[in-house]
CSV table of C-alpha atoms in Angstrom, one decimal:
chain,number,residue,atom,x,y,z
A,894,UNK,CA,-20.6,-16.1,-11.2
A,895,UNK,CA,-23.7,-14.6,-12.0
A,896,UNK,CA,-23.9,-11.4,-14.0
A,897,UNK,CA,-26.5,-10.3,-11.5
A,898,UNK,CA,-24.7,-7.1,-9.4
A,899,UNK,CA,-24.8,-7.5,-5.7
A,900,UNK,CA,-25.0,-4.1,-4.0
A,901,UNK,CA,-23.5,-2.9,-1.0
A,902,UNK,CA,-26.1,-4.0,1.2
A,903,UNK,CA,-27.2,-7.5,-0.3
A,904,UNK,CA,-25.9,-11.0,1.1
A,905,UNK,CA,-24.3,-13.3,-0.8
A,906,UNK,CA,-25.4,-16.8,-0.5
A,907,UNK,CA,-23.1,-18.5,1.8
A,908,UNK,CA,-21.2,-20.5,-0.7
A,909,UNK,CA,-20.8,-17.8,-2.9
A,910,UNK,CA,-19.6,-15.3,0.1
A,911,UNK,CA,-17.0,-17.6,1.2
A,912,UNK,CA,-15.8,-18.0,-2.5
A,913,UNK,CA,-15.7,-14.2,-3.1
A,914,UNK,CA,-14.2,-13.5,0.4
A,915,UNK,CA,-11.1,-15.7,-0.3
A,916,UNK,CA,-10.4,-14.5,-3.9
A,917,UNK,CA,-10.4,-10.9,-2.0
A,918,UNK,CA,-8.1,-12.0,0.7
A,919,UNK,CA,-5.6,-13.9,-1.8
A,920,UNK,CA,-5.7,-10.7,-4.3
A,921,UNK,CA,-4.2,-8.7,-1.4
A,922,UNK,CA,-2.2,-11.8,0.0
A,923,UNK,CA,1.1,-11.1,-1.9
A,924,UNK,CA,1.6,-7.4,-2.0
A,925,UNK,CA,0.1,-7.0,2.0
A,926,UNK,CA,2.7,-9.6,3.1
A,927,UNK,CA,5.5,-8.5,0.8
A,928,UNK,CA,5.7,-5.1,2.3
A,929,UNK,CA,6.5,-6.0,5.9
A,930,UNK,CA,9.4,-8.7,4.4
A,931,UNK,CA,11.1,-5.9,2.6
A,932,UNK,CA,11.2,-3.6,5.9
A,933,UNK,CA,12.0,-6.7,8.3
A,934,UNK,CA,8.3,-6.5,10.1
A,935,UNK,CA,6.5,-9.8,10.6
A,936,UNK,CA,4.4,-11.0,7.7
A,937,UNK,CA,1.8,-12.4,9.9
A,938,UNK,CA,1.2,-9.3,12.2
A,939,UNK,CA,0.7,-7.0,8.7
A,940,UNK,CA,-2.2,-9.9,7.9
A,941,UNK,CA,-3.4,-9.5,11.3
A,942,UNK,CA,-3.5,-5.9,11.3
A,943,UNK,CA,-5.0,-5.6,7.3
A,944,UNK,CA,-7.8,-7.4,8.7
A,945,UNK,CA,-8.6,-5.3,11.6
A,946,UNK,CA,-7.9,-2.0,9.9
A,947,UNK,CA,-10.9,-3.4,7.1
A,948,UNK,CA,-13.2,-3.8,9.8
A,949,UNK,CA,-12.1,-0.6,11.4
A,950,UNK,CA,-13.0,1.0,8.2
A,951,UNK,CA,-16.0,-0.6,7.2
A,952,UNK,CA,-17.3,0.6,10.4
A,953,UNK,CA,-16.1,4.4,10.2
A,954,UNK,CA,-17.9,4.4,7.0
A,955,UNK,CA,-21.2,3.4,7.9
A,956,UNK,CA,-20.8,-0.4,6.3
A,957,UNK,CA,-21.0,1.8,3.2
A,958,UNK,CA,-17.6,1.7,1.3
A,959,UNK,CA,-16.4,-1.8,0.0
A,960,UNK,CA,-12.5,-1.0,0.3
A,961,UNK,CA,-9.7,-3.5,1.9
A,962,UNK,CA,-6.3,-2.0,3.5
A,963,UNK,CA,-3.2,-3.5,2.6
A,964,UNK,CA,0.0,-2.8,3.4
A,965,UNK,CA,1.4,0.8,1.8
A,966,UNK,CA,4.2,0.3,-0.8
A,967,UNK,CA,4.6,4.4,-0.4
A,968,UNK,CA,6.3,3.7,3.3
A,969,UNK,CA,9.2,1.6,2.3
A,970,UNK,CA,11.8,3.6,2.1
A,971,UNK,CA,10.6,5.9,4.8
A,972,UNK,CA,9.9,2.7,7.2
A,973,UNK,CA,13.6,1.9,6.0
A,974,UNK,CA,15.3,5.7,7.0
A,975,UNK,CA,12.9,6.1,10.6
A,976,UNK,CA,14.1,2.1,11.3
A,977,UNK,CA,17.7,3.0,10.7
A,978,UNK,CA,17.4,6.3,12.1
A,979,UNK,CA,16.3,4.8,15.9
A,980,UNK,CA,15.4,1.2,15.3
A,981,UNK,CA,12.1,-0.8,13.9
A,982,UNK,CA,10.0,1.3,17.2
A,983,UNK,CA,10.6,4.5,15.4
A,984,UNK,CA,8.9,3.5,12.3
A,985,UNK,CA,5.9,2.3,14.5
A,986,UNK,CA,5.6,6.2,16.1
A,987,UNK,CA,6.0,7.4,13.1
A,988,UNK,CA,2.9,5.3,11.3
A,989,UNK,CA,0.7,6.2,14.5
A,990,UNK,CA,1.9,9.9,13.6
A,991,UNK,CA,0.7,9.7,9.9
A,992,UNK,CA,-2.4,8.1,11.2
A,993,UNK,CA,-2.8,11.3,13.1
A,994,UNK,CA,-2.7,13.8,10.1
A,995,UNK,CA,-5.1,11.6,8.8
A,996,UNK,CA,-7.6,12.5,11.4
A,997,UNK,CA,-6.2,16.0,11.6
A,998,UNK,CA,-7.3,16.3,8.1
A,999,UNK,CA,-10.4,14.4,8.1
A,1000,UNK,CA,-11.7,16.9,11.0
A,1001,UNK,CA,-10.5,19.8,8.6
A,1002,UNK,CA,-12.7,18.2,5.6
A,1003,UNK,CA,-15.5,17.8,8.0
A,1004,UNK,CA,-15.7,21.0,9.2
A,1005,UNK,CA,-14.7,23.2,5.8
A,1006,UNK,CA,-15.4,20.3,3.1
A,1007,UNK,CA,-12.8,18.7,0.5
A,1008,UNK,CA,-12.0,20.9,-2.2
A,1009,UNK,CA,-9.2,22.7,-0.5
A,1010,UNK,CA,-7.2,19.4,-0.4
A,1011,UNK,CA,-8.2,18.8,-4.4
A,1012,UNK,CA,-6.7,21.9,-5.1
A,1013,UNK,CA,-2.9,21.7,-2.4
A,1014,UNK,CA,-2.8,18.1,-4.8
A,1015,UNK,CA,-3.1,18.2,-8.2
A,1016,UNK,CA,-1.7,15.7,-10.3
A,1017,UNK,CA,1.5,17.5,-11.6
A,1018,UNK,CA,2.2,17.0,-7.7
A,1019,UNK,CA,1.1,13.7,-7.4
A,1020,UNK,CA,1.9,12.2,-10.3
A,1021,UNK,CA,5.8,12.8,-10.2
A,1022,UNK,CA,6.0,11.9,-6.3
A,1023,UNK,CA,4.3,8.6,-7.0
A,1024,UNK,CA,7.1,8.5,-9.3
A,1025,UNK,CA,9.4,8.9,-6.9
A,1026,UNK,CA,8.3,6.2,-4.5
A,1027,UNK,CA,8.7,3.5,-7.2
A,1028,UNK,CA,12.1,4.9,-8.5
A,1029,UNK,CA,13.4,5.5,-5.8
A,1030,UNK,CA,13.5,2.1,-4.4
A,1031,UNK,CA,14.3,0.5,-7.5
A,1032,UNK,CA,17.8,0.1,-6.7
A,1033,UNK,CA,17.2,-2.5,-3.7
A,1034,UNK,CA,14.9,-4.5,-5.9
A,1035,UNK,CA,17.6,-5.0,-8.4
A,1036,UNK,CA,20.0,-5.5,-5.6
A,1037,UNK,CA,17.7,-8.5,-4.0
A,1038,UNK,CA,17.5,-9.8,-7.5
A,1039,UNK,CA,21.0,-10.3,-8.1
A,1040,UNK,CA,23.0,-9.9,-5.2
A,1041,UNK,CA,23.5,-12.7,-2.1
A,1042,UNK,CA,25.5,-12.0,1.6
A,1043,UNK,CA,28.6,-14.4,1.4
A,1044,UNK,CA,30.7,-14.1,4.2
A,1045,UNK,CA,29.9,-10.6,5.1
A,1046,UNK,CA,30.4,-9.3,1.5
A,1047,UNK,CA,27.3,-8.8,-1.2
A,1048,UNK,CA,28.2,-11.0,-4.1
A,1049,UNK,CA,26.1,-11.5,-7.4
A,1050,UNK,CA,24.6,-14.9,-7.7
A,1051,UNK,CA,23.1,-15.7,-11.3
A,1052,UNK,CA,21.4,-18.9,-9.8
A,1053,UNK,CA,19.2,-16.5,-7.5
A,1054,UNK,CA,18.7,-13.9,-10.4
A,1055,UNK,CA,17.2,-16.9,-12.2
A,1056,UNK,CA,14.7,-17.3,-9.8
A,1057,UNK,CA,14.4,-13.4,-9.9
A,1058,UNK,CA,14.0,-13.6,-13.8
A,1059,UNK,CA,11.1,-16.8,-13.0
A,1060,UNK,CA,9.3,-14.9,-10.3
A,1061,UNK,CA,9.1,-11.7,-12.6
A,1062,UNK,CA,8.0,-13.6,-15.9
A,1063,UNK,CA,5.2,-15.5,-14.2
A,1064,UNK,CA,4.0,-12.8,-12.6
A,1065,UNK,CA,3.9,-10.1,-16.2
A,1066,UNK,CA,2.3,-13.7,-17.5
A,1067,UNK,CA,-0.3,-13.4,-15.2
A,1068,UNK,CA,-0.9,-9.6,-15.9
A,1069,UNK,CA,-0.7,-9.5,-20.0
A,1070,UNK,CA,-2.3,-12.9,-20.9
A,1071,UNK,CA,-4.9,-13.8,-18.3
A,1072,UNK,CA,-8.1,-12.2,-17.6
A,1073,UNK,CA,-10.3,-12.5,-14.1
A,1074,UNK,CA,-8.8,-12.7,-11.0
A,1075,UNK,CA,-5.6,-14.3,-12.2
A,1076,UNK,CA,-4.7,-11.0,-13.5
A,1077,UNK,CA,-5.1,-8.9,-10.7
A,1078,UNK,CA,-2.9,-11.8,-8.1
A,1079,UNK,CA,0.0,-11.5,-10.2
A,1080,UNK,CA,2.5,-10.9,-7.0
A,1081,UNK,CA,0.7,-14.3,-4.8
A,1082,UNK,CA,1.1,-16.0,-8.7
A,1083,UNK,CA,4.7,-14.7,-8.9
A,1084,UNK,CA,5.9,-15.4,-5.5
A,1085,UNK,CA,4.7,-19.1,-5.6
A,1086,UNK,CA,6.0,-20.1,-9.1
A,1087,UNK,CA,9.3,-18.6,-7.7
A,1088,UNK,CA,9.1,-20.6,-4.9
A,1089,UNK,CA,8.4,-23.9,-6.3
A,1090,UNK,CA,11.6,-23.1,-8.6
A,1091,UNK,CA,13.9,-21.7,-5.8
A,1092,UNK,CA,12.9,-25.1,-4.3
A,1093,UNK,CA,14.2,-27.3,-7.4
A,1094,UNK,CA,17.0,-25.4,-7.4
A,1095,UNK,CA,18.2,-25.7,-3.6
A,1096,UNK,CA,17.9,-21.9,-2.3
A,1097,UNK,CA,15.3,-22.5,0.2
A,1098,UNK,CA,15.7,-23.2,3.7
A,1099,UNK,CA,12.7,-25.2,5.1
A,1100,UNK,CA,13.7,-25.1,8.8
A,1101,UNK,CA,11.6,-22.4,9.8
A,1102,UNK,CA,8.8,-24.1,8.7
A,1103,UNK,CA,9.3,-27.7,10.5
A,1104,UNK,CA,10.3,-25.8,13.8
A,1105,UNK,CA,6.9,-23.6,13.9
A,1106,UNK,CA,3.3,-24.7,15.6
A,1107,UNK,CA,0.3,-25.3,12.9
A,1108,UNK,CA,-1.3,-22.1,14.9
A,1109,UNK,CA,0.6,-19.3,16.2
A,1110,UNK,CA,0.9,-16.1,18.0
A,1111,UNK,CA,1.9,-13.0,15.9
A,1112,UNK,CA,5.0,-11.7,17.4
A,1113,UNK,CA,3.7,-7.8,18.2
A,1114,UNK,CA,6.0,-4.9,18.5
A,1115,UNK,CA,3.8,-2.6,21.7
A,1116,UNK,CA,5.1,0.9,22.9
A,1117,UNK,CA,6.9,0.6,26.0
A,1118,UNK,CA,6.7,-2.9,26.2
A,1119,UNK,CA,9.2,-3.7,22.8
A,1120,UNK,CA,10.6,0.1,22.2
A,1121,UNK,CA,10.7,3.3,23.6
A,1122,UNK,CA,8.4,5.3,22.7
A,1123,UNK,CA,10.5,8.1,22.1
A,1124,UNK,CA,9.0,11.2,19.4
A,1125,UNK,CA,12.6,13.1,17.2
A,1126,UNK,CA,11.9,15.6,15.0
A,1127,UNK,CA,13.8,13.8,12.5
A,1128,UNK,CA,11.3,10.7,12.9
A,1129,UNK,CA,8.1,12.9,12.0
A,1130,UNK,CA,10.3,14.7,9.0
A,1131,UNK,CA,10.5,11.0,7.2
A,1132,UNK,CA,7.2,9.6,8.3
A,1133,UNK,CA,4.6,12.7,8.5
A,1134,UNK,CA,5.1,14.2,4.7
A,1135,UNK,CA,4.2,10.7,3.0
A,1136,UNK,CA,0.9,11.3,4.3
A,1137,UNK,CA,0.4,13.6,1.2
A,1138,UNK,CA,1.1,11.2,-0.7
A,1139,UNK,CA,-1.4,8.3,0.5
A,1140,UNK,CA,-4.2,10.7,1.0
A,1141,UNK,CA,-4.2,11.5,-2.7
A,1142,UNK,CA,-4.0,7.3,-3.1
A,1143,UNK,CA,-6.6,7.7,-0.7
A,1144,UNK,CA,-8.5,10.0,-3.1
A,1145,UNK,CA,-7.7,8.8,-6.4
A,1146,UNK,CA,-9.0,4.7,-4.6
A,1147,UNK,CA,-12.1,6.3,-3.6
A,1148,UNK,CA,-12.9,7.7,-7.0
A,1149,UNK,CA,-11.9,4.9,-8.6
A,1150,UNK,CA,-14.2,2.6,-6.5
A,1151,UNK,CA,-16.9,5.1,-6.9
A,1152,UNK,CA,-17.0,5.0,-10.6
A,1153,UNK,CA,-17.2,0.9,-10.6
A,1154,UNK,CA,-20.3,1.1,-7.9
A,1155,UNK,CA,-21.6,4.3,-9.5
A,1156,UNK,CA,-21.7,6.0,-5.9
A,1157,UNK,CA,-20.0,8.9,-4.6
A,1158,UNK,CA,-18.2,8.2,-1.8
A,1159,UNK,CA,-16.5,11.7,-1.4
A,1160,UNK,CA,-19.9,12.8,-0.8
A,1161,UNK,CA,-21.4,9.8,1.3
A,1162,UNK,CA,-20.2,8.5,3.9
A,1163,UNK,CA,-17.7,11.4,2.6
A,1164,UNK,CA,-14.2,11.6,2.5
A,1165,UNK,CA,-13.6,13.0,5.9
A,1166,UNK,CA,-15.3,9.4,7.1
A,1167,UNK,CA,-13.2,7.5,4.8
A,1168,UNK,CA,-10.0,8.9,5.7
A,1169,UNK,CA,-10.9,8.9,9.5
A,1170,UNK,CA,-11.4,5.4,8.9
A,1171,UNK,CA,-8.0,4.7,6.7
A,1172,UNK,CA,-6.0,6.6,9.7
A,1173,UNK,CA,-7.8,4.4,12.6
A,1174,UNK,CA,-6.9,1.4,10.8
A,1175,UNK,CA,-2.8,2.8,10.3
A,1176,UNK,CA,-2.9,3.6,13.7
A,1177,UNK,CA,-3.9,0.5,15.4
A,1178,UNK,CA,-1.5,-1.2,12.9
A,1179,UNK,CA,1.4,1.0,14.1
A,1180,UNK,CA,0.4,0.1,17.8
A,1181,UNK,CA,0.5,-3.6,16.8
A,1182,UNK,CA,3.6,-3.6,15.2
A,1183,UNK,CA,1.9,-3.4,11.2
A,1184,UNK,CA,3.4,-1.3,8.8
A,1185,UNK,CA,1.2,1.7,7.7
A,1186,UNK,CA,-2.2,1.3,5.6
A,1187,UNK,CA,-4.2,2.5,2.6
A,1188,UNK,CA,-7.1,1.2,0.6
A,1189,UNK,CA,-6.0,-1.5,-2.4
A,1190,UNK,CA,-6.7,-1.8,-5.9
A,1191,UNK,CA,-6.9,-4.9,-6.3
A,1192,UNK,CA,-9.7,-6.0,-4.3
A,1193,UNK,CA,-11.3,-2.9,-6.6
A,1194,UNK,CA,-10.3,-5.1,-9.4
A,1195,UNK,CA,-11.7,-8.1,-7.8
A,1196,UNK,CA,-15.2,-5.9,-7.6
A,1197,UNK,CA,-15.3,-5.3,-11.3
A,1198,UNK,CA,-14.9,-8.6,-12.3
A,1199,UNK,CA,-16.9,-9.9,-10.3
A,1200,UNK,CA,-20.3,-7.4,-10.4
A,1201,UNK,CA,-20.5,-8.2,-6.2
A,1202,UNK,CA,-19.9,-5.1,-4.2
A,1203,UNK,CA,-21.3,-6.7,-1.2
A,1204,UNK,CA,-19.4,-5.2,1.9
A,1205,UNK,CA,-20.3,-8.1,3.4
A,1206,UNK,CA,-17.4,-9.7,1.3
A,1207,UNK,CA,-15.0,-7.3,2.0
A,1208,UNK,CA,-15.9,-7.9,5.9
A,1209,UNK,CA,-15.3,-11.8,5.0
A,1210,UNK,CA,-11.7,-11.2,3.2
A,1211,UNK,CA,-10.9,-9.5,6.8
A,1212,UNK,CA,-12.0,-12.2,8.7
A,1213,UNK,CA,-10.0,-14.7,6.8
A,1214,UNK,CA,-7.0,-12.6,7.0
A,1215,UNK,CA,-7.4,-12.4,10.4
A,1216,UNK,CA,-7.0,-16.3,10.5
A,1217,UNK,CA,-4.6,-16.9,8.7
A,1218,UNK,CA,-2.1,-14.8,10.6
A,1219,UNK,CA,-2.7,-17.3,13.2
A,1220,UNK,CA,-1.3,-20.1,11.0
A,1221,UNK,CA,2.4,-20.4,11.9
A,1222,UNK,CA,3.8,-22.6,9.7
A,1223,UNK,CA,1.9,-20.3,6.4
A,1224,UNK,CA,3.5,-17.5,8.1
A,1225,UNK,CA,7.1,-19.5,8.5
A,1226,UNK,CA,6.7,-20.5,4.9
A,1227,UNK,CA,6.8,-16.7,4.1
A,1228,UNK,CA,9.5,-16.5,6.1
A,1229,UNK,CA,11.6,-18.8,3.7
A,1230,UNK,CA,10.9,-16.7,0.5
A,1231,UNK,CA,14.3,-16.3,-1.3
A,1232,UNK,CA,15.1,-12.8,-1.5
A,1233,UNK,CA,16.0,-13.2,-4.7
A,1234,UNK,CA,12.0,-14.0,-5.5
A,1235,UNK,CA,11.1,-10.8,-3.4
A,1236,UNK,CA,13.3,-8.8,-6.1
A,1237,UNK,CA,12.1,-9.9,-9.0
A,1238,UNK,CA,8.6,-9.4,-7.9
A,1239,UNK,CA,9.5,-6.3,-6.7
A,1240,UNK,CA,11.0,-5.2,-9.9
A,1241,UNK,CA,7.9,-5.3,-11.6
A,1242,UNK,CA,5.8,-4.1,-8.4
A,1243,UNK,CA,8.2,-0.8,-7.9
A,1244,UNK,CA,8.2,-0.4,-11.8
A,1245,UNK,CA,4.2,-0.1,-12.2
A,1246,UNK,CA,4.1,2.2,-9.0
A,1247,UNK,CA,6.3,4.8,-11.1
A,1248,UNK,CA,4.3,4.1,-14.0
A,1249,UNK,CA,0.9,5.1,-12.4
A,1250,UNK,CA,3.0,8.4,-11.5
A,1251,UNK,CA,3.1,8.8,-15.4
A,1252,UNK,CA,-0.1,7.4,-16.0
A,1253,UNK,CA,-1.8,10.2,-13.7
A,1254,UNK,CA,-0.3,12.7,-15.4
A,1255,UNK,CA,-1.1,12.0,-18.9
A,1256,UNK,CA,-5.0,10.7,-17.8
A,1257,UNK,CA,-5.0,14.6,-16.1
A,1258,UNK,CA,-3.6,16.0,-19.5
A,1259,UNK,CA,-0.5,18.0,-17.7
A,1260,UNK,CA,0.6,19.7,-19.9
A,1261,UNK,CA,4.4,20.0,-19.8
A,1262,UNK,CA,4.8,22.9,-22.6
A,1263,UNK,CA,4.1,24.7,-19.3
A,1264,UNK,CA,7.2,26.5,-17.6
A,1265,UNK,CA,5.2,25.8,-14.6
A,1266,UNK,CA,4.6,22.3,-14.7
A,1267,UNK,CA,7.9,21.2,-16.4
A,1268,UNK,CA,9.5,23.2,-13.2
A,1269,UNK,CA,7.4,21.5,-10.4
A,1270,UNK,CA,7.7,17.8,-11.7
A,1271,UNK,CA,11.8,18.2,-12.8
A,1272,UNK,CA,12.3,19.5,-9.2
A,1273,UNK,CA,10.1,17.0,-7.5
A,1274,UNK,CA,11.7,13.9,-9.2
A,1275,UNK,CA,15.6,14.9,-9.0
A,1276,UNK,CA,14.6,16.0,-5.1
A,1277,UNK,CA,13.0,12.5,-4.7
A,1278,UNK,CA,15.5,10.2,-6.4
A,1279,UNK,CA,18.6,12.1,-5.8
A,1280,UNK,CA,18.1,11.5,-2.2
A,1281,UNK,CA,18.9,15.5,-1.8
A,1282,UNK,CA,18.1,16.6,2.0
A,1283,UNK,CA,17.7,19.3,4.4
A,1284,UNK,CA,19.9,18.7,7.8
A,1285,UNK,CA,18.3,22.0,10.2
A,1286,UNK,CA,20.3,20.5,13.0
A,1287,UNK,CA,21.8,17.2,14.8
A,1288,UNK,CA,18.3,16.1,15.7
A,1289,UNK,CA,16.4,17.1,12.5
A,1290,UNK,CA,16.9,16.6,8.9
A,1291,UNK,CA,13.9,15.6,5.8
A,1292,UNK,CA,15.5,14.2,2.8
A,1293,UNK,CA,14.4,12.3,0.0
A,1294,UNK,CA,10.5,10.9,-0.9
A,1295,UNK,CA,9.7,13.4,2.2
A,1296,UNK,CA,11.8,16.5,1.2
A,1297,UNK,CA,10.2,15.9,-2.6
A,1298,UNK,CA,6.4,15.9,-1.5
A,1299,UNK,CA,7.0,18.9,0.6
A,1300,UNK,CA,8.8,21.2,-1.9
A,1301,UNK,CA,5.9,19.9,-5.1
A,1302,UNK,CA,3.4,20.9,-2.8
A,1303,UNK,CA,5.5,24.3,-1.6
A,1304,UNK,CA,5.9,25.2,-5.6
A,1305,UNK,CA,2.4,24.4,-6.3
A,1306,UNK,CA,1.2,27.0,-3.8
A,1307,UNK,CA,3.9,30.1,-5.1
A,1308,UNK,CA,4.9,29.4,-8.4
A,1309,UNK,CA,2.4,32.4,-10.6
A,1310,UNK,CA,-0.2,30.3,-13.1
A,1311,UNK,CA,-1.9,27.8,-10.8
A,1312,UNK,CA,-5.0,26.6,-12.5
A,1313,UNK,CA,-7.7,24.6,-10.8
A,1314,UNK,CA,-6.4,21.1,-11.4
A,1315,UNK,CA,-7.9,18.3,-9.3
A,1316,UNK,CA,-7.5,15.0,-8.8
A,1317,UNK,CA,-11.0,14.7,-9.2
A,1318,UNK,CA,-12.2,14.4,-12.8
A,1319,UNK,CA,-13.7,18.0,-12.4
A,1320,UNK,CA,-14.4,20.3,-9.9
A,1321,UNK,CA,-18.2,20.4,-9.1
C-alpha cells in the first residue's frame, strides 16, 4: 500500500478499493458472525443486516464518518435472558427498543448538546460494566470449550477442548506475533485453523453444507409474520439499560476513530448524527431478525494500518457483506463450526472485553484510593457477575449486566464527590 493517506472523500483506484474493501469485510467477518451463533440467530441475516446498517450510517452521517457495524458482543447475555424469557421474537423487540433510546438520546444531544451524557458516564462506570459483560459470560465459553450434549446430559470431551485449545492459540498467535491486518482478524484466523483441525479430527458434520444452494435466501425473523410482537416490562428491563453501555462504546469508537483521522466527529457530523445513525442501523437489524449493532474496532484498526480512510471503502466492505450473506453454502459452512471452536475463540474474545473494562480505567487514571470510586465499581461488578436482581412483580424483574449499569449510573449521580470525569480525554 502506499503511504500516501486517502481522505474521507478521495477514491481509491478500483483495484486498490476492492482490496481494501475485502480486508474490511473479513476483519469484521469472525466476530459479526460469531455473535448470532452464540445466541442461535442466523449467521447470514447478521451479515446481511451489518451491511445495511453501514450504509444506513454512512448516510446519517453525511458520508463523513468511516465506521462499520458489527454485531454487539454487549447483547449476549441479554439476547440470551429476553430469548428465554418469551422466545428469539422478544430479543428482536427488545433491539428495536434499544435502537429507540438511541434516537431518544440523539434528539436530546441535538437539542441540549453532549456533555450531559459525558458526565451520567464516566469511566469508573463504564469501565467496570464493560467488565461485566466479558465476565459475565465467561462461564459459557468455558462450557462450549469443554463440554459436549451426549444423550441429553453435558459431558466433558478433551478431543473438543483440543480444538478449543487450537482455535485459542492460533488466534493469541495472530494477535502477539503478527503485525497488519493479520493481527486485527485474529477471530476469522482462529475460527478457520480450528476448523481445518476439528475436520482432521472427525467433529465436523458437512451435511449442511452439501444440502444448501450456492446462493440463498437469509432466513428473516419479521414482527407478526415469525413472532408476536408482544412489549413486557420485563423484556425492556433486560434489553433497554445495555444501551448505556454501547453508547459509551459508541463514544469511546468515535473518539478513537477521530484521533486516527485527526477529525472530530463529536462535533461534525456530531454525535447526535452518529448515534441516530448507529440506532437506525440496530433497528432495521432487529426488524430483520439481526442481533443489535455498534461501530467496530477493527475496521479502525484496518484504517491505521492502512493510511486509507476513504468512506468509500467502508461503503465497499458493506456491499460485500451484503453478498455474501446470499452465499448459502459459506453461510451452511458457518453453520458447521464446532462449538468447541466457538469456545475457545470466545475465551479469548470475552477475556479482552473485560480487559478493556480495566484498561479504561487505568487510561482515565481512576483512582481507586477513593471511597467513592472503590464503592461504585465493587458494587457494579458483584451486581453484574453475581447475577443479583430486582423481581417488582410477576411481569417485571432487571437482573444482572442490566441491574449493574443502572445502579453505577444511580451511585454516580448521589454518591457526594463527583468530579467532572469524561470519557472524553478532557472536557472542552
Amino acid at each position: 500500500m502506499s503511504d500516501k493517506v486517502l481522505d474521507i472523500h478521495e477514491r481509491p483506484q478500483a483495484a486498490k478499493w476492492l482490496v481494501l474493501s475485502l480486508q474490511h469485510m473479513f476483519a469484521m467477518f469472525g466476530a459479526t458472525i460469531l455473535v448470532p451463533t452464540l445466541v442461535d440467530l442466523s449467521p447470514a441475516i447478521a451479515l446481511l443486516t451489518s451491511g445495511i446498517a453501514t450504509l444506513v450510517f454512512v448516510l446519517v452521517t453525511r458520508f463523513q464518518v468511516p465506521a462499520y457495524l458489527g454485531s454487539s458482543f454487549a447483547f449476549i447475555a441479554p439476547i440470551i435472558a429476553a430469548t428465554n424469557s418469551g422466545g428469539i421474537g422478544s430479543a428482536m423487540i427488545g433491539s428495536m427498543f434499544v435502537a429507540l433510546v438511541y434516537a431518544l438520546v440523539s434528539l436530546i444531544i441535538w437539542k441540549t448538546g453532549y456533555k450531559w451524557i459525558m458526565k451520567i458516564l464516566p469511566p469508573v462506570v463504564v469501565g467496570p460494566v464493560i467488565m461485566v459483560i466479558g465476565l459475565g459470560v465467561a462461564p459459557t465459553a468455558v462450557q462450549m470449550a469443554s463440554m459436549i450434549e451426549v444423550d441429553g446430559v453435558q459431558m466433558y470431551s478433551l478431543l473438543h477442548f483440543s480444538a478449543a485449545l487450537v482455535t485459542l492459540l492460533t488466534s493469541i498467535v495472530c494477535l502477539m506475533f503478527f503485525r497488519g491486518v493479520i493481527s486485527l482478524m485474529p477471530v476469522l484466523i482462529g475460527i478457520v485453523v480450528g476448523y481445518l483441525y476439528s475436520w482432521q479430527i472427525g467433529i465436523i458434520n458437512f451435511q449442511p453444507i452439501k444440502d444448501a444452494d450456492f446462493i440463498q435466501i437469509p432466513e428473516f425473523l419479521i414482527p407478526g409474520v415469525d413472532y408476536e410482537f408482544v412489549i413486557t416490562p420485563t423484556l425492556l428491563a433486560i434489553m433497554v439499560p445495555i444501551a448505556i453501555v454501547t453508547i459509551s462504546e459508541h463514544i469511546g469508537h468515535q473518539l478513537v476513530l477521530g484521533r486516527v483521522v485527526e477529525r472530530d466527529f463529536i462535533k461534525n457530523p456530531g454525535l447526535n448524527r452518529s448515534l441516530l445513525g448507529d440506532g437506525l442501523g440496530t433497528f432495521i437489524s432487529g426488524l430483520l431478525g439481526g442481533p443489535p449493532k455498534t461501530t467496530y474496532g477493527e475496521n479502525i484498526g484496518v484504517m491505521a494500518i492502512t493510511k486509507v480512510y476513504s468512506v468509500y471503502v467502508i461503503i465497499g466492505a458493506a456491499v460485500f457483506a451484503i453478498l455474501f450473506s446470499f452465499l448459502g453454502q459459506v453461510m451452511a459452512a458457518i453453520t458447521t463450526i464446532p462449538t468447541a471452536v466457538l469456545g475457545g475463540v470466545s475465551i479469548l474474545l470475552f477475556g479482552i472485553i473485560a480487559s478493556s473494562g480495566l484498561r479504561m480505567l487505568v487510561d482515565h487514571k481512576v483512582d481507586f484510593g477513593e471511597q467513592r470510586n472503590l464503592v461504585i465499581a465493587s458494587i457494579i461488578l458483584v451486581i453484574g457477575v453475581g447475577g443479583a436482581s430486582v423481581h417488582i412483580s410477576e411481569t417485571f424483574q432487571v437482573g444482572g449486566m442490566a441491574l449493574a449499569a443502572i445502579v453505577g449510573v444511580v451511585l454516580n449521580l448521589v454518591l457526594p464527590g463527583r468530579k467532572n470525569d469524561s470519557l472524553m480525554d478532557e472536557t472542552e
